[in-house]
Short mmCIF file of C-alpha atoms in Angstrom, two decimals:
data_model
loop_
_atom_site.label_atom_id
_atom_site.label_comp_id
_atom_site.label_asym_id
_atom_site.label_seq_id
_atom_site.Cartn_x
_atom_site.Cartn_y
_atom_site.Cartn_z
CA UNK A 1 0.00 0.00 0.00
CA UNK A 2 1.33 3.66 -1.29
CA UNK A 3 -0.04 6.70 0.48
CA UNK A 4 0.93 9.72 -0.84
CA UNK A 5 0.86 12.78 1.47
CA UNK A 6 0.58 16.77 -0.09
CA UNK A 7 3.34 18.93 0.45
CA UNK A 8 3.79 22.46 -0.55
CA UNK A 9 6.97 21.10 -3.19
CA UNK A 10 5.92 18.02 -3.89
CA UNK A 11 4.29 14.21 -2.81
CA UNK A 12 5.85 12.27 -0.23
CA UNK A 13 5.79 8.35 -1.28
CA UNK A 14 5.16 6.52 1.95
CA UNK A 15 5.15 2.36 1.82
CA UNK A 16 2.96 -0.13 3.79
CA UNK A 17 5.81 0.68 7.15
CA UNK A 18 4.52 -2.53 8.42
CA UNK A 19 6.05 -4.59 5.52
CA UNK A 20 9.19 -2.75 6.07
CA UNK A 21 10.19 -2.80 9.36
CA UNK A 22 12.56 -5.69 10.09
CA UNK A 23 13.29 -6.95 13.76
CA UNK A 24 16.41 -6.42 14.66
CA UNK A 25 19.13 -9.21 15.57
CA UNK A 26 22.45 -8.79 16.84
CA UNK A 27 24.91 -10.48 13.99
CA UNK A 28 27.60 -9.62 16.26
CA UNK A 29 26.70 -12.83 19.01
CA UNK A 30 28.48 -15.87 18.78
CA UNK A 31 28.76 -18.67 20.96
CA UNK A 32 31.83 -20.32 21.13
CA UNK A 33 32.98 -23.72 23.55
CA UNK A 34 36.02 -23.37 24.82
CA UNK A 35 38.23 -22.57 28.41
CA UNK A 36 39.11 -19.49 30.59
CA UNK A 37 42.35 -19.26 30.87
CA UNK A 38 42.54 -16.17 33.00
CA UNK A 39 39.79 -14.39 35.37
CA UNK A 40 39.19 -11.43 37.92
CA UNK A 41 36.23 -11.13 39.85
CA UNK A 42 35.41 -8.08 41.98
CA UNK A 43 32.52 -7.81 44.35
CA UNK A 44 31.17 -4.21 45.21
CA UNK A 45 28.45 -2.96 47.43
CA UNK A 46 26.61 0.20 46.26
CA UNK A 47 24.08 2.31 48.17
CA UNK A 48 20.46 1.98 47.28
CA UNK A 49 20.29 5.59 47.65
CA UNK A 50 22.64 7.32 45.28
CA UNK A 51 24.19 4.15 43.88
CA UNK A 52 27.62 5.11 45.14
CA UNK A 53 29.88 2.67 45.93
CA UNK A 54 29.72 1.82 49.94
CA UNK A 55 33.62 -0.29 51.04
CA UNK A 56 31.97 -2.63 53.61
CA UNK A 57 33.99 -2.74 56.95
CA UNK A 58 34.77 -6.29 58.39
CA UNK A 59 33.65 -5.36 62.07
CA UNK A 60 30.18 -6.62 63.31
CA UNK A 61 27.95 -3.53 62.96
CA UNK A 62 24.80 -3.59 61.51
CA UNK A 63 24.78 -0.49 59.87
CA UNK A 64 27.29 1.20 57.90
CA UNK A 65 27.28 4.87 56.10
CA UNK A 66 27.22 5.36 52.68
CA UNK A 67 30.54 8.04 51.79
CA UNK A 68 28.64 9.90 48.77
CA UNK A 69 25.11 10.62 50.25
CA UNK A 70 26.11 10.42 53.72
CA UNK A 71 23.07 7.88 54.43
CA UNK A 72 23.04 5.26 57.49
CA UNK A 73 21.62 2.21 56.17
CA UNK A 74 21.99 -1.13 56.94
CA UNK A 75 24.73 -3.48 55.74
CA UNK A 76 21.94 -5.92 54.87
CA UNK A 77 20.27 -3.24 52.26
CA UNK A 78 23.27 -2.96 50.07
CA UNK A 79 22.99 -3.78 46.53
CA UNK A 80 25.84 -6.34 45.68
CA UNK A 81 27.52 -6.18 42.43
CA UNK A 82 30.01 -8.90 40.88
CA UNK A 83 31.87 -8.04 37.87
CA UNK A 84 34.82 -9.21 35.87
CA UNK A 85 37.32 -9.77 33.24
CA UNK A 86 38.45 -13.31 31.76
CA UNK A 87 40.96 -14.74 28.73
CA UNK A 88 38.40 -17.20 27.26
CA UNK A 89 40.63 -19.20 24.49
CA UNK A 90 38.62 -21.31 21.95
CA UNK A 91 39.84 -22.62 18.60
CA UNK A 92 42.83 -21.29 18.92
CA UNK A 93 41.81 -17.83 18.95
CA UNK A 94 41.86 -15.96 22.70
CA UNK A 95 39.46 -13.24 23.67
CA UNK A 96 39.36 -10.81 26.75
CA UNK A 97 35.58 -10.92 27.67
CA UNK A 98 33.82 -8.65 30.28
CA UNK A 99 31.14 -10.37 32.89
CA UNK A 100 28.14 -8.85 34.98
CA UNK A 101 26.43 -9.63 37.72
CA UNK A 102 23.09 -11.15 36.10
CA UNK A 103 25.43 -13.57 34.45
CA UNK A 104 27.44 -14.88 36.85
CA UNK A 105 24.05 -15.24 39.17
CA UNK A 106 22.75 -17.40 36.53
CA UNK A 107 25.97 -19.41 36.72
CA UNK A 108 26.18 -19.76 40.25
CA UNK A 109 22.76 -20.47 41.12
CA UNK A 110 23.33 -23.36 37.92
CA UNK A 111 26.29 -24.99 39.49
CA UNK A 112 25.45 -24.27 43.40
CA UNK A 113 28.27 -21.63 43.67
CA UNK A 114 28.75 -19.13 46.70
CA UNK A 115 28.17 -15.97 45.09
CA UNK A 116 29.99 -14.28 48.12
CA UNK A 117 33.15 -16.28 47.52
CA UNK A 118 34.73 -14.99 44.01
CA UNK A 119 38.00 -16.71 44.50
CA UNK A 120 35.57 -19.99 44.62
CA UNK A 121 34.41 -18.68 41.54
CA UNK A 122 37.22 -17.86 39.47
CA UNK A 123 37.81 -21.64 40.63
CA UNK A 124 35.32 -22.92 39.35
CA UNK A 125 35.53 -21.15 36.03
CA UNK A 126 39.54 -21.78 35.74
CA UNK A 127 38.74 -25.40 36.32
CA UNK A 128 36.02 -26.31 33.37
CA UNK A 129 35.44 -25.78 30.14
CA UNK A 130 32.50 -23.72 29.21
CA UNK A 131 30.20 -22.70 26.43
CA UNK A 132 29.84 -19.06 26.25
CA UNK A 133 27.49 -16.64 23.94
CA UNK A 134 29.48 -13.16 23.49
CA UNK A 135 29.29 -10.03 21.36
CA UNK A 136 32.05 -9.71 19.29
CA UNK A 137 31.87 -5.84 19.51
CA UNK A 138 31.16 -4.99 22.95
CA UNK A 139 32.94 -7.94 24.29
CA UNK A 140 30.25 -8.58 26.72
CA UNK A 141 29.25 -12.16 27.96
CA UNK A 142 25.51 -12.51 27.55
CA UNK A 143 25.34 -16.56 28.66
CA UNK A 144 28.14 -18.57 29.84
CA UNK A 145 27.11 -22.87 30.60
CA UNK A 146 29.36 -24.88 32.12
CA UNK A 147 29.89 -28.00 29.42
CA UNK A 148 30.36 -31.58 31.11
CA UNK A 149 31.41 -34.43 29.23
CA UNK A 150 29.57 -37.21 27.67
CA UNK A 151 28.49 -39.11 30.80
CA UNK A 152 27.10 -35.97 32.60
CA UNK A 153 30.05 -36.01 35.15
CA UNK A 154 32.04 -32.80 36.40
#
């Protein structure tokens, strides 16, 4: 369907939009098996206030200040964040990947990993191989499964 709209210089061809608009895909995702051959892990708390980041102290308050907004909260309220950086080497070919915190959750909760112990974690993802879906451009990890061998064992 055409629909052509007046202007003052001249018509405007418009076509049927819904017959034009494609969805969009990423063509930049792959998903490639292979091992990490190098990670770092950091875990962050950050205030549910300002979203500053709050260092937590090791003594046995229950309440700690945030430094930015100057809020007392407590310790239990903080938003925990796990990040990282890891050498993932597959056919040959080595890439330095980034990691959030959605994605390793999924992976922990998966494999029945302590997601307040990253050096278990790096561990665990030094010691297996893994299938992992990345963009190419970003260099993001979007999934990451932790591949077993034939007979289902570790």
């Amino acid at each position: 369907m055409i629909i052509a709209l007046p202007t003052i210089q001249s018509s405007i061809m418009i076509e049927d939009i819904i017959n034009c608009v494609e969805p969009s895909e990423q063509t930049d995702v792959i998903e490639k098996e292979g091992k990490i051959t190098q990670v770092c892990l950091l875990m962050n708390f950050t205030c549910e206030t300002c979203k500053g980041k709050v260092p937590l102290s090791e003594d046995d308050s229950k309440f700690i200040r945030c430094p930015s907004c100057k809020m007392k909260m407590a310790k239990e309220s903080l938003q925990k964040n796990i990040h990282g950086t890891l050498c993932f080497s597959f056919n040959q070919e080595k890439v330095r990947l980034s990691i959030f915190s959605s994605t390793l959750y999924t992976l922990a909760i998966a494999n029945q990993l302590n997601t307040n112990d990253t050096e278990g974690m790096e561990d665990f993802l030094l010691s297996h191989s893994f299938k992992i879906t990345f963009s190419t451009e970003a260099k993001i990890i979007q999934n990451i499964v932790h591949v077993t061998n034939v007979a289902g064992l570790i």
